[in-house]
Amino acid sequence: MKTALSFAMDFGAYAIKGGTKYYAWLLFLAFFILVGSYTAYIQFTQGLIVTGATDQITLESFFASFVFTAHVAAAAVLVVAPGYLYHRKDMKELAVIGEIVAMVFVATGITFVLFHMGRPDRTWHIIPGLGYMNFPNSMLAYDTIVLNVYLILNSIGVVYILYKKYIGKFEAKQLAIWFRPIVFLAIAWGPLIHIVTAFVLASNARVGTWATAVLPFAFLSMAGASGPALIVLIFLLLRKCTKLEINDSVINLMTTIIAWSLGIIILVFAAEIFTLLYPGTEHADSLRYIMFGHNGLNHYVLWFWGVILALVGSFAALLFSKVRHSYDRWLPLVCVVVFVAILMEKPMVLVFPAFSPTPLGEYTEYHVTMIEFFNVLFVWAIGFLSLTLILKGAIGILTGEVRHDKSSAASQSGA
Amino acid sequence: MSEEKNEKMQDADEVVQGRRDFLKHVCTSSAAALVAATTPSEAVDNASNPDADVTVAEFFQGHFLLMSEEEKLQAIARLEKRYSAQYSKKTTVSNAPAPDGVLFGYALDISKCIGCRRCVHACVKENNQSRNDPEVQWIQVMKMPKGNIAFTADQLDKGYPEKSEFGDYGVQVGGNAYKTAGLSTEDAQNYYNDELVPDKDFFYMPVQCQQCEKPPCVKACPVRATFRDHAGVVLIDYNWCIGCRMCQLACPYHARRFNWGEPHLPAEEMNPKTHYFGNRPRMRGVMEKCTFCAQRTREGRNPACQEVCPVGARKFGNLLDPDSDVRRVLATKRVFRFKEEAGTYPKFFYYIG
Ligand code: SF4
Ligand code: SF4
């Protein structure tokens, strides 16, 4: 017990220690949290009417952002898997970073869903036993289950690994027997949360563009690109600013995954465009609307082509080994482009335009309101703040700066 | 009356004995704070209605269908008290069950409908929808051009190849090729503002909840707040809905309306004769839609839209009774269902009389 307490204390103390740049970053996030608390208060007191959502376009930026968080959370297994499945030595140490990313992003996604709900105060209605869960009919019920299980699995993994490292007992023999099964389950669970999230959208007869078997594959490939893009950025940053050792081989593996995920995304887009446009049935209406606009409504057209251009451009760039190995210049740039392109693809290409035409033939445009925008930033800021603090503490443990053995051996045995 | 009052006084205590006592014990105080924080306008309303317990008890209320008879009566009494205070008039909330041996169905004659939208407004008046900012309407009348063919004659010979050995009308690359196709509602106008109806170049098609036999909205709801009753009508427990809008996503008829903000229902326009699953005033953040006027049809009356229609385009009745209006329409007219390909088996029929 005492060890657990000192673990938490040391972890926390190390997490909030840092240089000027570190504090500047925390302050930057704190600013959005401050503004966001106010806008969130407005939304929770006045309702979703303060967002741009309507009966025609019923999902707002929160839901779109949630899908994106699921991308990154699912992709984090790509950091965990090589270490455990392929026994790559260079990756095994870093697995915990993947799990931290997964944990934080699922939690962020769940927060987005709470912002999406009209009655967040009634969330308990879905807890089986207390309320009623419409299982196995409702896809959102499945999603609730898989997200929460993923969150729990990863939290257990993260806390256990860090704690074991902290007390210096991270040898194979000293690990609990349940640990490996949990890690493997978490690896399998990553794609699962994503497939289920795709089905939450694909199961709606009303929205033709989503009713496609290709949607889970589109999601998985976008996960494969956006998640590792973020992770490469984190790795490059950690390598530069901390003592943590991250081999080039690790970054190269991630870059390869990004490149081929982008390839698959392009294929998926092409397949979808062909299958819809060639026969040109009513299922093509929505796609035409995104690509070319409709009777002067062309809010999404630039976004669509911009995203396509960014994805194809990044793919092409990553084919050059010069770009792939330019660790302090081109690679981070490409990663930022991929991350932002897929982030913007969610609301502007996947979610909003899919609602036009409505079943009654209406075409509408979605306009994000200020309050909604700051609420999205609010949730992101909380997410990135947690990510920063947890990663910082974890680095301390991984590099050995934070460990328990400075305390007496007696308290160790007492634990 | 006095009995009711006693029940209300005990509300807060008796809910404790329900199956949510765990939750209650753990977080009564925090929940009360939560309720106050998340529903301040209700709290403001409660300032005139001093019983803050009502809000708390409503918060802990379970799914209406899963309540015991006693809990149901308490919930109803609670609501009647709240509404009566809020709208300063005696409000009744009925709990009348759906009749047995009945399957409600609706038939609408699109050759008669003149697009006057009296049904739309009668519905708003009857069902206590938000009146302004925004006005919520459950019925939407589509104004469709007669001869709705989704291409135009002057474009017929446009596009490539303009000339071929098969004549001028070959594979089109330009011209009509890029026009939206296959969507029968494409040219519908939903917000027409005509002084005089009907417009002779158009016909009208009102759409409301089609009371599907296989309702995708029910399937999608994660908490079963929306369900089908045994008379075939799909209803919503407004106190159980969590506002996730999965049902709205699933509905292929655009029939569901969400209370994005606090509904604005002036007290003098409020219809005090309500039903729990029907027209009782809704709160912010929950879904609503046409219930075939549960408060009327469960008592053997006709829906408001049916009564108000000046040309008799609307027929309502029991699909299980061969002599009902609806069944007679089905037997003798040319009948179709809207978006039948969605596979939801609507019990709302359109016919050409
Ligand atoms: S029309 Fe829509 S809301 Fe009505 S029952 Fe069918 S799916 Fe549900
Ligand atoms: S909005 Fe309400 S009725 Fe609709 S699916 Fe969500 S909880 Fe169910």
Short mmCIF file of C-alpha atoms in Angstrom, two decimals, chain A:
data_model
loop_
_atom_site.label_atom_id
_atom_site.label_comp_id
_atom_site.label_asym_id
_atom_site.label_seq_id
_atom_site.Cartn_x
_atom_site.Cartn_y
_atom_site.Cartn_z
CA MET A 1 0.00 0.00 0.00
CA LYS A 2 2.77 2.33 0.97
CA THR A 3 4.60 1.53 -2.24
CA ALA A 4 1.50 2.26 -4.27
CA LEU A 5 1.20 5.60 -2.57
CA SER A 6 4.80 6.55 -3.17
CA PHE A 7 4.39 5.38 -6.78
CA ALA A 8 1.52 7.80 -7.26
CA MET A 9 3.38 10.61 -5.51
CA ASP A 10 6.66 10.18 -7.38
CA PHE A 11 4.81 9.79 -10.66
CA GLY A 12 2.83 12.96 -10.10
CA ALA A 13 5.81 14.94 -8.89
CA TYR A 14 7.84 14.02 -11.95
CA ALA A 15 4.94 14.68 -14.31
CA ILE A 16 4.61 18.32 -13.33
CA LYS A 17 8.32 19.05 -13.40
CA GLY A 18 9.69 20.51 -16.59
CA GLY A 19 11.35 23.34 -18.43
CA THR A 20 9.87 26.60 -19.64
CA LYS A 21 8.65 25.09 -22.89
CA TYR A 22 6.90 22.36 -20.99
CA TYR A 23 5.07 24.85 -18.81
CA ALA A 24 4.24 26.99 -21.81
CA TRP A 25 2.60 23.97 -23.42
CA LEU A 26 0.64 23.18 -20.26
CA LEU A 27 -0.46 26.80 -20.03
CA PHE A 28 -1.52 26.77 -23.66
CA LEU A 29 -3.75 23.77 -22.96
CA ALA A 30 -5.01 25.33 -19.74
CA PHE A 31 -6.19 28.35 -21.70
CA PHE A 32 -8.50 26.22 -23.84
CA ILE A 33 -9.70 24.37 -20.79
CA LEU A 34 -10.58 27.66 -19.16
CA VAL A 35 -12.47 29.01 -22.16
CA GLY A 36 -13.97 25.58 -22.73
CA SER A 37 -15.35 25.33 -19.21
CA TYR A 38 -17.43 28.37 -19.96
CA THR A 39 -18.66 27.18 -23.36
CA ALA A 40 -19.35 23.72 -21.95
CA TYR A 41 -21.40 25.32 -19.22
CA ILE A 42 -23.44 27.14 -21.87
CA GLN A 43 -24.04 23.93 -23.76
CA PHE A 44 -25.06 21.95 -20.72
CA THR A 45 -27.48 24.62 -19.58
CA GLN A 46 -29.01 25.59 -22.92
CA GLY A 47 -28.83 22.32 -24.77
CA LEU A 48 -27.43 21.27 -28.09
CA ILE A 49 -29.21 24.17 -29.74
CA VAL A 50 -25.96 26.10 -29.28
CA THR A 51 -24.28 23.73 -31.75
CA GLY A 52 -24.86 23.70 -35.48
CA ALA A 53 -26.78 20.42 -35.44
CA THR A 54 -30.31 20.22 -36.82
CA ASP A 55 -32.89 17.50 -37.37
CA GLN A 56 -31.43 17.23 -40.87
CA ILE A 57 -27.81 16.89 -39.77
CA THR A 58 -28.15 15.28 -36.40
CA LEU A 59 -24.52 14.44 -35.63
CA GLU A 60 -22.30 17.35 -34.63
CA SER A 61 -18.54 17.82 -34.46
CA PHE A 62 -18.48 15.92 -31.18
CA PHE A 63 -19.51 12.69 -32.80
CA ALA A 64 -17.17 13.26 -35.71
CA SER A 65 -14.30 13.89 -33.30
CA PHE A 66 -15.27 10.79 -31.38
CA VAL A 67 -14.80 8.70 -34.52
CA PHE A 68 -11.38 10.23 -34.90
CA THR A 69 -10.37 9.43 -31.33
CA ALA A 70 -11.40 5.85 -32.00
CA HIS A 71 -9.00 5.87 -34.99
CA VAL A 72 -6.04 6.84 -32.85
CA ALA A 73 -7.00 4.65 -29.91
CA ALA A 74 -7.33 1.61 -32.12
CA ALA A 75 -4.07 2.34 -33.90
CA ALA A 76 -2.12 2.39 -30.66
CA VAL A 77 -2.06 -1.42 -30.81
CA LEU A 78 0.38 -1.00 -33.69
CA VAL A 79 2.94 0.06 -31.10
CA VAL A 80 2.03 -2.66 -28.65
CA ALA A 81 1.73 -5.54 -31.09
CA PRO A 82 5.27 -5.66 -32.58
CA GLY A 83 6.80 -6.00 -29.13
CA TYR A 84 4.53 -8.74 -27.90
CA LEU A 85 3.61 -10.61 -31.07
CA TYR A 86 6.89 -10.36 -33.00
CA HIS A 87 9.17 -10.02 -29.97
CA ARG A 88 10.85 -6.96 -31.34
CA LYS A 89 13.23 -5.87 -28.62
CA ASP A 90 13.27 -2.22 -29.72
CA MET A 91 9.49 -2.01 -29.44
CA LYS A 92 8.80 -3.89 -26.26
CA GLU A 93 10.02 -1.09 -24.05
CA LEU A 94 7.80 1.37 -25.90
CA ALA A 95 4.64 -0.72 -25.78
CA VAL A 96 3.47 1.14 -22.73
CA ILE A 97 3.49 4.40 -24.65
CA GLY A 98 1.09 2.87 -27.15
CA GLU A 99 -1.15 1.79 -24.32
CA ILE A 100 -1.10 5.25 -22.80
CA VAL A 101 -2.15 6.77 -26.12
CA ALA A 102 -4.94 4.20 -26.42
CA MET A 103 -6.14 4.84 -22.90
CA VAL A 104 -6.19 8.62 -23.20
CA PHE A 105 -7.83 8.64 -26.61
CA VAL A 106 -10.61 6.25 -25.63
CA ALA A 107 -11.29 8.39 -22.59
CA THR A 108 -11.35 11.48 -24.81
CA GLY A 109 -13.74 9.70 -27.17
CA ILE A 110 -16.09 8.83 -24.33
CA THR A 111 -16.04 12.48 -23.27
CA PHE A 112 -16.99 13.48 -26.81
CA VAL A 113 -19.93 11.09 -26.68
CA LEU A 114 -21.09 12.73 -23.44
CA PHE A 115 -20.99 16.09 -25.22
CA HIS A 116 -22.97 14.53 -28.04
CA MET A 117 -25.79 13.37 -25.80
CA GLY A 118 -28.84 15.52 -25.26
CA ARG A 119 -29.20 14.30 -21.67
CA PRO A 120 -25.76 13.50 -20.27
CA ASP A 121 -27.34 13.48 -16.81
CA ARG A 122 -29.22 10.34 -17.82
CA THR A 123 -26.15 8.37 -18.84
CA TRP A 124 -26.88 5.86 -16.08
CA HIS A 125 -29.90 4.68 -18.07
CA ILE A 126 -27.57 2.58 -20.18
CA ILE A 127 -25.88 0.76 -17.28
CA PRO A 128 -27.31 -2.75 -17.13
CA GLY A 129 -28.91 -3.39 -13.77
CA LEU A 130 -29.41 0.26 -12.94
CA GLY A 131 -30.98 1.19 -16.22
CA TYR A 132 -31.64 -0.88 -19.29
CA MET A 133 -29.20 -1.65 -22.07
CA ASN A 134 -30.78 -2.53 -25.39
CA PHE A 135 -28.44 -5.43 -25.99
CA PRO A 136 -27.98 -7.09 -28.46
CA ASN A 137 -29.98 -4.82 -30.74
CA SER A 138 -28.49 -1.38 -30.52
CA MET A 139 -25.10 -0.78 -32.08
CA LEU A 140 -24.47 2.04 -29.63
CA ALA A 141 -24.88 -0.46 -26.80
CA TYR A 142 -22.09 -2.57 -28.35
CA ASP A 143 -19.98 0.52 -28.76
CA THR A 144 -20.45 1.49 -25.12
CA ILE A 145 -19.30 -1.97 -24.08
CA VAL A 146 -16.24 -2.22 -26.32
CA LEU A 147 -15.05 1.30 -25.56
CA ASN A 148 -15.29 0.88 -21.83
CA VAL A 149 -13.66 -2.54 -21.88
CA TYR A 150 -10.83 -1.15 -24.01
CA LEU A 151 -10.39 1.70 -21.57
CA ILE A 152 -10.21 -0.70 -18.64
CA LEU A 153 -7.85 -3.14 -20.37
CA ASN A 154 -5.42 -0.40 -21.28
CA SER A 155 -5.60 1.30 -17.92
CA ILE A 156 -4.76 -1.99 -16.20
CA GLY A 157 -1.89 -2.55 -18.60
CA VAL A 158 -0.45 0.92 -18.17
CA VAL A 159 -0.65 1.04 -14.39
CA TYR A 160 0.70 -2.49 -14.01
CA ILE A 161 3.68 -2.04 -16.32
CA LEU A 162 4.65 1.31 -14.86
CA TYR A 163 4.26 0.09 -11.32
CA LYS A 164 6.35 -3.02 -11.95
CA LYS A 165 9.05 -0.94 -13.57
CA TYR A 166 8.90 1.51 -10.74
CA ILE A 167 9.60 -1.15 -8.13
CA GLY A 168 12.13 -2.69 -10.50
CA LYS A 169 10.50 -6.09 -10.92
CA PHE A 170 9.75 -6.17 -14.61
CA GLU A 171 11.30 -9.53 -15.44
CA ALA A 172 9.17 -12.13 -17.20
CA LYS A 173 9.13 -14.35 -14.10
CA GLN A 174 7.96 -11.57 -11.85
CA LEU A 175 4.88 -10.65 -13.85
CA ALA A 176 1.45 -11.86 -12.90
CA ILE A 177 0.03 -14.65 -15.05
CA TRP A 178 -2.95 -12.53 -16.05
CA PHE A 179 -0.76 -9.82 -17.50
CA ARG A 180 0.08 -11.33 -20.90
CA PRO A 181 -3.51 -12.40 -21.66
CA ILE A 182 -4.66 -8.87 -20.88
CA VAL A 183 -2.10 -7.36 -23.22
CA PHE A 184 -3.08 -9.76 -25.99
CA LEU A 185 -6.76 -9.12 -25.39
CA ALA A 186 -6.12 -5.38 -25.61
CA ILE A 187 -4.31 -5.89 -28.90
CA ALA A 188 -7.26 -7.79 -30.34
CA TRP A 189 -9.68 -5.29 -28.86
CA GLY A 190 -8.17 -2.31 -30.68
CA PRO A 191 -9.50 -3.17 -34.15
CA LEU A 192 -12.73 -4.30 -32.51
CA ILE A 193 -13.61 -0.86 -31.11
CA HIS A 194 -13.05 0.48 -34.54
CA ILE A 195 -15.13 -2.03 -36.41
CA VAL A 196 -17.99 -1.54 -33.98
CA THR A 197 -17.75 2.24 -34.30
CA ALA A 198 -17.92 1.84 -38.08
CA PHE A 199 -21.04 -0.29 -37.65
CA VAL A 200 -22.69 2.37 -35.51
CA LEU A 201 -22.62 4.49 -38.66
CA ALA A 202 -23.01 1.78 -41.30
CA SER A 203 -26.14 0.34 -39.70
CA ASN A 204 -28.34 3.26 -40.68
CA ALA A 205 -30.51 2.74 -43.72
CA ARG A 206 -31.21 6.45 -43.77
CA VAL A 207 -27.64 7.45 -44.59
CA GLY A 208 -26.77 5.83 -47.89
CA THR A 209 -23.11 6.78 -48.02
CA TRP A 210 -22.35 4.92 -44.83
CA ALA A 211 -24.28 1.80 -45.72
CA THR A 212 -21.23 0.25 -47.29
CA ALA A 213 -19.20 -2.80 -46.32
CA VAL A 214 -16.06 -0.82 -47.02
CA LEU A 215 -16.57 1.50 -44.05
CA PRO A 216 -14.78 -0.63 -41.41
CA PHE A 217 -11.83 -0.99 -43.80
CA ALA A 218 -11.79 2.73 -44.46
CA PHE A 219 -11.78 3.29 -40.70
CA LEU A 220 -9.03 0.77 -40.04
CA SER A 221 -6.80 2.19 -42.74
CA MET A 222 -7.40 5.73 -41.49
CA ALA A 223 -6.54 4.48 -38.02
CA GLY A 224 -3.38 2.96 -39.44
CA ALA A 225 -2.38 6.33 -40.84
CA SER A 226 -3.51 8.85 -38.22
CA GLY A 227 -2.54 6.88 -35.11
CA PRO A 228 1.07 6.16 -36.10
CA ALA A 229 1.37 9.72 -37.42
CA LEU A 230 0.70 10.99 -33.93
CA ILE A 231 2.96 8.34 -32.42
CA VAL A 232 5.85 9.20 -34.71
CA LEU A 233 5.48 12.81 -33.66
CA ILE A 234 5.47 11.83 -30.01
CA PHE A 235 8.51 9.55 -30.49
CA LEU A 236 10.48 12.20 -32.34
CA LEU A 237 9.68 14.68 -29.62
CA LEU A 238 10.58 12.31 -26.79
CA ARG A 239 13.82 11.40 -28.49
CA LYS A 240 14.77 15.01 -28.69
CA CYS A 241 13.64 16.25 -25.31
CA THR A 242 14.11 13.28 -23.00
CA LYS A 243 16.65 10.60 -22.28
CA LEU A 244 14.34 7.89 -23.55
CA GLU A 245 16.00 5.79 -26.25
CA ILE A 246 13.97 5.25 -29.38
CA ASN A 247 15.71 3.56 -32.29
CA ASP A 248 15.41 4.68 -35.88
CA SER A 249 14.10 1.20 -36.61
CA VAL A 250 10.99 1.93 -34.54
CA ILE A 251 10.26 5.16 -36.37
CA ASN A 252 10.86 3.45 -39.70
CA LEU A 253 8.37 0.73 -38.87
CA MET A 254 5.75 3.32 -37.98
CA THR A 255 6.46 5.26 -41.17
CA THR A 256 6.01 2.13 -43.25
CA ILE A 257 2.67 1.50 -41.57
CA ILE A 258 1.55 5.08 -42.29
CA ALA A 259 2.59 4.84 -45.93
CA TRP A 260 0.73 1.61 -46.64
CA SER A 261 -2.31 2.64 -44.67
CA LEU A 262 -2.46 5.72 -46.86
CA GLY A 263 -2.22 3.45 -49.87
CA ILE A 264 -5.19 1.46 -48.64
CA ILE A 265 -7.18 4.62 -47.89
CA ILE A 266 -6.66 5.80 -51.44
CA LEU A 267 -7.78 2.43 -52.76
CA VAL A 268 -10.86 2.48 -50.53
CA PHE A 269 -11.79 5.98 -51.68
CA ALA A 270 -11.29 5.01 -55.30
CA ALA A 271 -13.38 1.86 -54.92
CA GLU A 272 -16.14 3.78 -53.23
CA ILE A 273 -16.13 6.55 -55.82
CA PHE A 274 -16.21 4.07 -58.68
CA THR A 275 -18.94 1.85 -57.20
CA LEU A 276 -21.15 4.84 -56.57
CA LEU A 277 -20.53 7.02 -59.58
CA TYR A 278 -20.50 4.43 -62.36
CA PRO A 279 -24.04 3.14 -61.82
CA GLY A 280 -25.06 6.60 -60.64
CA THR A 281 -28.07 5.52 -58.59
CA GLU A 282 -29.46 7.54 -55.70
CA HIS A 283 -26.60 6.28 -53.53
CA ALA A 284 -24.30 8.52 -55.56
CA ASP A 285 -26.21 11.69 -54.68
CA SER A 286 -24.41 12.36 -51.47
CA LEU A 287 -20.98 11.67 -52.94
CA ARG A 288 -21.73 13.98 -55.87
CA TYR A 289 -22.71 16.60 -53.36
CA ILE A 290 -19.33 16.38 -51.61
CA MET A 291 -17.36 16.25 -54.84
CA PHE A 292 -19.12 18.90 -56.88
CA GLY A 293 -21.70 20.63 -54.69
CA HIS A 294 -25.40 20.88 -55.39
CA ASN A 295 -27.23 23.88 -56.82
CA GLY A 296 -24.72 26.29 -55.38
CA LEU A 297 -24.29 24.56 -52.02
CA ASN A 298 -20.61 23.76 -52.10
CA HIS A 299 -19.42 24.11 -48.55
CA TYR A 300 -17.74 20.69 -48.54
CA VAL A 301 -16.23 20.64 -52.01
CA LEU A 302 -12.94 22.28 -51.09
CA TRP A 303 -12.61 20.17 -47.96
CA PHE A 304 -13.12 17.00 -49.94
CA TRP A 305 -10.52 17.77 -52.57
CA GLY A 306 -8.18 19.19 -49.96
CA VAL A 307 -8.31 15.98 -47.95
CA ILE A 308 -7.82 13.83 -51.05
CA LEU A 309 -4.88 15.95 -52.11
CA ALA A 310 -3.30 15.77 -48.65
CA LEU A 311 -3.66 12.00 -48.48
CA VAL A 312 -2.36 11.32 -51.96
CA GLY A 313 0.43 13.86 -51.50
CA SER A 314 1.54 12.34 -48.21
CA PHE A 315 1.48 8.86 -49.71
CA ALA A 316 3.61 9.99 -52.61
CA ALA A 317 6.02 11.80 -50.29
CA LEU A 318 6.48 8.77 -48.08
CA LEU A 319 7.56 6.72 -51.07
CA PHE A 320 10.84 8.66 -51.04
CA SER A 321 13.32 7.31 -48.55
CA LYS A 322 14.74 10.81 -48.19
CA VAL A 323 11.46 11.98 -46.71
CA ARG A 324 11.12 8.89 -44.54
CA HIS A 325 14.53 9.46 -43.02
CA SER A 326 14.34 13.21 -42.62
CA TYR A 327 13.55 12.89 -38.93
CA ASP A 328 13.73 16.52 -38.04
CA ARG A 329 12.12 18.06 -41.07
CA TRP A 330 10.02 16.32 -43.69
CA LEU A 331 8.80 13.32 -41.75
CA PRO A 332 7.21 15.35 -38.94
CA LEU A 333 5.68 17.64 -41.53
CA VAL A 334 4.11 14.73 -43.40
CA CYS A 335 2.86 13.29 -40.11
CA VAL A 336 1.19 16.57 -39.20
CA VAL A 337 -0.44 16.75 -42.64
CA VAL A 338 -1.75 13.18 -42.34
CA PHE A 339 -3.05 13.74 -38.84
CA VAL A 340 -4.82 16.99 -39.66
CA ALA A 341 -6.20 15.70 -42.97
CA ILE A 342 -7.81 12.70 -41.33
CA LEU A 343 -8.99 14.82 -38.42
CA MET A 344 -10.76 17.19 -40.82
CA GLU A 345 -12.01 14.37 -43.00
CA LYS A 346 -14.23 13.19 -40.17
CA PRO A 347 -16.67 16.10 -39.92
CA MET A 348 -16.24 17.63 -43.36
CA VAL A 349 -16.29 14.53 -45.55
CA LEU A 350 -17.51 11.55 -43.56
CA VAL A 351 -20.20 12.94 -41.28
CA PHE A 352 -21.82 16.23 -42.34
CA PRO A 353 -22.30 15.77 -46.09
CA ALA A 354 -23.59 12.23 -45.63
CA PHE A 355 -26.88 13.68 -44.37
CA SER A 356 -27.68 15.35 -47.68
CA PRO A 357 -29.95 14.58 -49.32
CA THR A 358 -32.23 13.76 -46.41
CA PRO A 359 -34.91 11.12 -46.92
CA LEU A 360 -37.21 13.95 -47.93
CA GLY A 361 -34.75 15.29 -50.49
CA GLU A 362 -33.36 18.24 -48.59
CA TYR A 363 -29.79 19.45 -49.05
CA THR A 364 -28.31 21.30 -46.10
CA GLU A 365 -24.95 22.57 -44.95
CA TYR A 366 -23.51 22.31 -41.49
CA HIS A 367 -22.01 25.37 -39.89
CA VAL A 368 -20.01 24.79 -36.74
CA THR A 369 -20.81 27.38 -34.08
CA MET A 370 -18.23 29.11 -31.91
CA ILE A 371 -19.44 27.40 -28.74
CA GLU A 372 -19.29 24.02 -30.42
CA PHE A 373 -15.80 24.75 -31.72
CA PHE A 374 -14.52 25.71 -28.29
CA ASN A 375 -16.17 22.69 -26.74
CA VAL A 376 -14.34 20.47 -29.19
CA LEU A 377 -11.09 22.24 -28.30
CA PHE A 378 -12.00 21.87 -24.62
CA VAL A 379 -12.21 18.12 -24.88
CA TRP A 380 -9.05 17.95 -26.98
CA ALA A 381 -7.22 20.14 -24.48
CA ILE A 382 -8.22 17.89 -21.60
CA GLY A 383 -7.16 14.88 -23.67
CA PHE A 384 -3.78 16.33 -24.56
CA LEU A 385 -3.19 17.57 -21.04
CA SER A 386 -3.74 14.08 -19.65
CA LEU A 387 -1.62 12.62 -22.41
CA THR A 388 1.23 15.01 -21.66
CA LEU A 389 1.19 14.47 -17.91
CA ILE A 390 0.88 10.70 -18.09
CA LEU A 391 3.56 10.41 -20.77
CA LYS A 392 5.86 12.66 -18.79
CA GLY A 393 5.51 10.53 -15.69
CA ALA A 394 5.90 7.36 -17.69
CA ILE A 395 9.12 8.63 -19.27
CA GLY A 396 10.50 9.22 -15.82
CA ILE A 397 9.87 5.60 -14.99
CA LEU A 398 11.08 4.20 -18.31
CA THR A 399 14.33 6.14 -18.16
CA GLY A 400 14.82 5.10 -14.55
CA GLU A 401 14.74 8.62 -13.15
CA VAL A 402 11.73 7.73 -11.08
CA ARG A 403 12.11 4.52 -9.17
CA HIS A 404 11.44 3.06 -5.86
CA ASP A 405 14.76 1.62 -4.71
CA LYS A 406 15.89 4.83 -3.09
CA SER A 407 13.39 3.91 -0.38
CA SER A 408 14.13 1.18 2.09
CA ALA A 409 13.84 -2.51 1.28
CA ALA A 410 11.44 -2.95 4.16
CA SER A 411 8.67 -0.99 2.52
CA GLN A 412 9.14 -3.08 -0.62
CA SER A 413 8.41 -6.30 1.14
CA GLY A 414 5.56 -4.60 2.92
CA ALA A 415 3.82 -3.87 -0.37
#
